[in-house]
Amino acid sequence: MTAEGFDALAANFTDRTVVTYDPRGLGRSIRTDGRSDHTPQQQAADLHLLIEALDAGPVDVFASSGGAVTALELVATHPGDVVTLVAHEPPINAVLPDAAGAERARAAFHEAYQANGFGAGMAAFTAMTSWQGEFTDDYFAQPMPDPAMLGMPADDGTRDDPLLSKNSWAISDYRPDPGLLTAASTRIVIAVGEESAGTYTARTAIGTAALLGQEAVVFPSHHGGFLGGQFGYAGKPEEFAARLREVLAAG
């Protein structure tokens, strides 16, 4: 996600200095190194350099989804950068009991994308992320969803979408080091949306929290609970911000 995804959340923190940014290779960040992959290690190294360049550390960090994985890697490698990390629904397959099933489901939406384009891939991705519980035989027995029925666009000919291609597989393949994370001076809070219960990213949040010897903290709304309505997946940004403020103050 690029910076504008956090506008609605940041608007509720006018009493703080809030920095949002476009990660390497996304939005306004144009890569010149010839690569298109997105790894937590590279993104965390970039975030460390950003904090240094701003002379702003140590900072509080709110990060969601793939960004939450980046932030966990930042704490593992540069714990002095972060006072409190609130990591919201990090999609980490390794913490699931059905990790192999999650990888198979990921491969299925990638294959749908490669075969039939963005709409088909996004429809399959939506099926994966809205599925309740483990990825059982029942999940794989269901037919691929019709993208037209979900209002998804037709094939635009591209096959390098950062979400649907393999460019970001390193994120969901990430294996957090519980020893480094629990030894860090950073206070780590793993967050889960109340409306996400039972879904893939709720389960990965709960699994990540358990790996760190804690319980996930419940936040309002869903996986995009901090989003405003302009993205077509509106959350509850005001309620989300109030909960985030409580969690940060508790530290």
Short mmCIF file of C-alpha atoms in Angstrom, two decimals:
data_model
loop_
_atom_site.label_atom_id
_atom_site.label_comp_id
_atom_site.label_asym_id
_atom_site.label_seq_id
_atom_site.Cartn_x
_atom_site.Cartn_y
_atom_site.Cartn_z
CA MET A 1 0.00 0.00 0.00
CA THR A 2 1.18 3.50 -0.81
CA ALA A 3 0.99 6.57 1.40
CA GLU A 4 -2.52 7.72 0.51
CA GLY A 5 -3.98 4.54 1.98
CA PHE A 6 -3.22 5.96 5.42
CA ASP A 7 -4.66 9.45 4.89
CA ALA A 8 -7.91 8.76 6.75
CA LEU A 9 -6.04 7.29 9.72
CA ALA A 10 -3.39 10.02 9.85
CA ALA A 11 -6.10 12.70 9.86
CA ASN A 12 -7.00 11.54 13.37
CA PHE A 13 -3.48 12.19 14.72
CA THR A 14 -3.05 15.92 14.18
CA ASP A 15 -1.32 16.14 17.57
CA ARG A 16 1.52 13.91 16.31
CA THR A 17 4.05 14.12 13.54
CA VAL A 18 2.92 11.39 11.14
CA VAL A 19 5.06 10.14 8.27
CA THR A 20 3.56 8.04 5.47
CA TYR A 21 5.58 6.86 2.49
CA ASP A 22 5.52 4.81 -0.71
CA PRO A 23 7.57 1.62 -0.27
CA ARG A 24 10.29 0.82 -2.79
CA GLY A 25 8.80 0.05 -6.20
CA LEU A 26 5.27 1.21 -5.36
CA GLY A 27 3.46 4.44 -6.19
CA ARG A 28 5.89 7.34 -6.54
CA SER A 29 8.89 5.13 -5.74
CA ILE A 30 10.34 4.14 -9.11
CA ARG A 31 12.93 1.38 -9.02
CA THR A 32 16.11 1.71 -11.07
CA ASP A 33 17.80 -1.54 -10.02
CA GLY A 34 16.02 -3.71 -12.58
CA ARG A 35 14.21 -5.75 -9.92
CA SER A 36 10.48 -6.10 -9.25
CA ASP A 37 10.41 -8.26 -6.11
CA HIS A 38 9.25 -6.97 -2.73
CA THR A 39 11.08 -8.50 0.21
CA PRO A 40 10.63 -7.66 3.90
CA GLN A 41 14.40 -7.45 4.25
CA GLN A 42 14.79 -4.77 1.56
CA GLN A 43 11.74 -2.84 2.67
CA ALA A 44 12.86 -2.91 6.31
CA ALA A 45 16.32 -1.68 5.34
CA ASP A 46 14.66 1.18 3.46
CA LEU A 47 12.48 2.05 6.45
CA HIS A 48 15.54 2.11 8.70
CA LEU A 49 17.23 4.54 6.30
CA LEU A 50 14.08 6.69 6.21
CA ILE A 51 13.99 6.94 10.01
CA GLU A 52 17.68 7.85 9.99
CA ALA A 53 17.26 10.45 7.24
CA LEU A 54 14.45 12.12 9.15
CA ASP A 55 16.50 12.00 12.38
CA ALA A 56 13.21 10.96 13.96
CA GLY A 57 13.97 7.77 15.87
CA PRO A 58 12.98 5.99 17.87
CA VAL A 59 9.43 6.08 16.48
CA ASP A 60 6.08 4.42 16.95
CA VAL A 61 5.06 2.38 13.92
CA PHE A 62 1.64 1.31 12.72
CA ALA A 63 1.85 -1.17 9.85
CA SER A 64 -0.73 -3.38 8.19
CA SER A 65 -0.67 -6.53 6.07
CA GLY A 66 2.58 -6.77 4.09
CA GLY A 67 3.77 -3.60 5.80
CA ALA A 68 3.36 -5.34 9.15
CA VAL A 69 5.77 -8.04 7.96
CA THR A 70 8.25 -5.32 6.95
CA ALA A 71 7.89 -3.75 10.38
CA LEU A 72 8.55 -7.05 12.17
CA GLU A 73 11.76 -7.41 10.16
CA LEU A 74 12.67 -3.81 11.06
CA VAL A 75 12.32 -4.60 14.77
CA ALA A 76 14.33 -7.82 14.37
CA THR A 77 17.20 -6.01 12.65
CA HIS A 78 17.01 -2.47 14.08
CA PRO A 79 15.12 -2.68 17.41
CA GLY A 80 16.43 0.70 18.50
CA ASP A 81 14.40 2.35 15.74
CA VAL A 82 10.99 1.51 17.20
CA VAL A 83 9.39 2.20 20.59
CA THR A 84 6.05 0.54 19.87
CA LEU A 85 5.05 -1.46 16.81
CA VAL A 86 1.40 -2.16 16.11
CA ALA A 87 1.47 -4.87 13.43
CA HIS A 88 -2.01 -5.32 11.97
CA GLU A 89 -2.82 -8.71 10.41
CA PRO A 90 0.59 -9.70 9.00
CA PRO A 91 0.05 -12.40 6.31
CA ILE A 92 2.67 -14.95 7.38
CA ASN A 93 1.99 -18.50 6.22
CA ALA A 94 4.54 -20.16 8.50
CA VAL A 95 2.53 -19.42 11.67
CA LEU A 96 -0.52 -21.37 10.41
CA PRO A 97 -1.16 -25.05 11.15
CA ASP A 98 -2.28 -25.34 7.51
CA ALA A 99 0.69 -23.44 6.07
CA ALA A 100 0.89 -25.84 3.11
CA GLY A 101 -2.78 -25.21 2.34
CA ALA A 102 -2.25 -21.45 2.47
CA GLU A 103 0.63 -21.78 0.01
CA ARG A 104 -1.55 -23.87 -2.28
CA ALA A 105 -4.34 -21.28 -2.12
CA ARG A 106 -1.83 -18.54 -2.91
CA ALA A 107 -0.59 -20.51 -5.91
CA ALA A 108 -4.19 -20.87 -7.12
CA PHE A 109 -4.88 -17.13 -7.27
CA HIS A 110 -1.49 -16.58 -8.92
CA GLU A 111 -2.34 -19.18 -11.56
CA ALA A 112 -5.76 -17.60 -12.15
CA TYR A 113 -4.05 -14.24 -12.65
CA GLN A 114 -1.46 -15.60 -15.05
CA ALA A 115 -4.10 -17.44 -17.08
CA ASN A 116 -6.86 -14.85 -17.22
CA GLY A 117 -5.64 -11.53 -15.86
CA PHE A 118 -6.32 -9.16 -13.00
CA GLY A 119 -10.05 -9.74 -12.55
CA ALA A 120 -9.71 -13.51 -12.35
CA GLY A 121 -6.72 -13.26 -10.05
CA MET A 122 -8.40 -10.78 -7.73
CA ALA A 123 -11.56 -12.86 -7.60
CA ALA A 124 -9.51 -15.90 -6.56
CA PHE A 125 -7.56 -13.77 -4.08
CA THR A 126 -10.84 -12.55 -2.56
CA ALA A 127 -12.03 -16.14 -2.25
CA MET A 128 -8.86 -17.02 -0.36
CA THR A 129 -8.89 -14.06 2.00
CA SER A 130 -12.60 -14.35 2.83
CA TRP A 131 -12.51 -18.13 3.46
CA GLN A 132 -13.37 -19.08 7.04
CA GLY A 133 -10.96 -21.44 8.77
CA GLU A 134 -8.26 -23.72 7.46
CA PHE A 135 -7.78 -24.39 3.76
CA THR A 136 -9.34 -27.84 3.60
CA ASP A 137 -10.34 -30.03 0.67
CA ASP A 138 -13.67 -28.19 0.66
CA TYR A 139 -11.89 -24.96 -0.19
CA PHE A 140 -10.04 -26.46 -3.14
CA ALA A 141 -13.12 -28.33 -4.38
CA GLN A 142 -15.11 -25.14 -4.99
CA PRO A 143 -15.12 -23.63 -8.49
CA MET A 144 -13.11 -20.52 -9.22
CA PRO A 145 -15.28 -17.43 -8.67
CA ASP A 146 -16.58 -15.55 -11.68
CA PRO A 147 -14.83 -12.15 -11.71
CA ALA A 148 -17.79 -10.53 -13.51
CA MET A 149 -20.11 -11.53 -10.66
CA LEU A 150 -17.79 -9.73 -8.26
CA GLY A 151 -17.53 -6.63 -10.43
CA MET A 152 -13.89 -7.26 -11.26
CA PRO A 153 -12.37 -5.71 -14.39
CA ALA A 154 -11.47 -7.61 -17.55
CA ASP A 155 -7.96 -8.72 -18.38
CA ASP A 156 -5.74 -5.66 -18.92
CA GLY A 157 -2.87 -7.73 -20.30
CA THR A 158 -0.45 -7.15 -17.42
CA ARG A 159 1.01 -9.95 -15.32
CA ASP A 160 3.20 -8.07 -12.85
CA ASP A 161 0.69 -6.86 -10.25
CA PRO A 162 2.56 -6.71 -6.91
CA LEU A 163 -0.25 -8.52 -5.10
CA LEU A 164 -1.17 -11.21 -7.64
CA SER A 165 2.19 -12.04 -9.21
CA LYS A 166 5.03 -13.80 -7.39
CA ASN A 167 6.75 -10.46 -6.79
CA SER A 168 5.59 -10.34 -3.16
CA TRP A 169 5.71 -14.02 -2.21
CA ALA A 170 8.69 -13.28 0.02
CA ILE A 171 6.27 -11.45 2.31
CA SER A 172 3.94 -14.36 3.02
CA ASP A 173 6.98 -16.70 3.04
CA TYR A 174 8.62 -14.66 5.81
CA ARG A 175 9.61 -16.54 8.95
CA PRO A 176 9.77 -14.23 11.97
CA ASP A 177 12.48 -14.94 14.54
CA PRO A 178 10.71 -15.09 17.92
CA GLY A 179 14.02 -14.92 19.79
CA LEU A 180 15.05 -11.63 18.19
CA LEU A 181 11.58 -10.13 18.44
CA THR A 182 10.94 -10.99 22.08
CA ALA A 183 14.45 -9.86 23.05
CA ALA A 184 14.01 -6.46 21.35
CA SER A 185 13.42 -3.34 23.42
CA THR A 186 10.45 -2.59 21.15
CA ARG A 187 6.97 -3.19 22.49
CA ILE A 188 5.25 -5.31 19.83
CA VAL A 189 1.46 -5.42 19.57
CA ILE A 190 -0.13 -7.78 17.05
CA ALA A 191 -3.54 -6.45 15.98
CA VAL A 192 -6.52 -8.24 14.45
CA GLY A 193 -9.78 -6.81 13.08
CA GLU A 194 -12.98 -7.81 14.84
CA GLU A 195 -14.69 -8.42 11.48
CA SER A 196 -11.80 -10.53 10.22
CA ALA A 197 -12.49 -13.42 12.60
CA GLY A 198 -11.72 -16.81 11.06
CA THR A 199 -10.22 -15.44 7.86
CA TYR A 200 -6.68 -15.96 6.61
CA THR A 201 -5.17 -12.72 7.92
CA ALA A 202 -6.96 -13.01 11.27
CA ARG A 203 -5.51 -16.46 11.68
CA THR A 204 -2.03 -15.30 10.73
CA ALA A 205 -2.31 -12.44 13.22
CA ILE A 206 -3.33 -14.82 16.00
CA GLY A 207 -0.57 -17.23 15.00
CA THR A 208 2.07 -14.48 14.99
CA ALA A 209 0.93 -13.26 18.40
CA ALA A 210 1.13 -16.81 19.77
CA LEU A 211 4.66 -17.17 18.37
CA LEU A 212 5.61 -14.13 20.46
CA GLY A 213 3.87 -15.46 23.57
CA GLN A 214 0.99 -13.00 23.49
CA GLU A 215 -2.60 -12.61 22.34
CA ALA A 216 -3.66 -10.48 19.39
CA VAL A 217 -5.32 -7.17 20.30
CA VAL A 218 -8.71 -6.62 18.67
CA PHE A 219 -9.23 -3.51 16.55
CA PRO A 220 -12.44 -2.26 14.91
CA SER A 221 -13.50 -3.32 11.42
CA HIS A 222 -11.71 -5.59 8.95
CA HIS A 223 -8.34 -6.03 7.22
CA GLY A 224 -8.62 -2.50 5.80
CA GLY A 225 -10.23 -1.08 8.92
CA PHE A 226 -8.23 2.16 8.76
CA LEU A 227 -9.22 2.95 5.16
CA GLY A 228 -11.50 5.77 4.09
CA GLY A 229 -14.31 5.23 1.59
CA GLN A 230 -12.37 6.30 -1.49
CA PHE A 231 -10.88 2.82 -1.92
CA GLY A 232 -14.17 0.91 -2.15
CA TYR A 233 -13.28 -1.12 0.93
CA ALA A 234 -14.17 1.36 3.63
CA GLY A 235 -13.28 0.60 7.20
CA LYS A 236 -13.97 2.62 10.33
CA PRO A 237 -10.98 4.96 10.41
CA GLU A 238 -12.18 7.12 13.30
CA GLU A 239 -12.90 4.12 15.53
CA PHE A 240 -9.72 2.45 14.38
CA ALA A 241 -7.69 5.57 15.22
CA ALA A 242 -9.25 5.77 18.69
CA ARG A 243 -8.23 2.17 19.37
CA LEU A 244 -4.74 2.79 18.01
CA ARG A 245 -4.40 5.82 20.28
CA GLU A 246 -5.41 3.69 23.29
CA VAL A 247 -2.88 1.00 22.41
CA LEU A 248 -0.05 3.47 21.90
CA ALA A 249 -0.87 5.29 25.15
CA ALA A 250 -0.84 1.99 27.07
CA GLY A 251 2.82 1.65 26.23
#
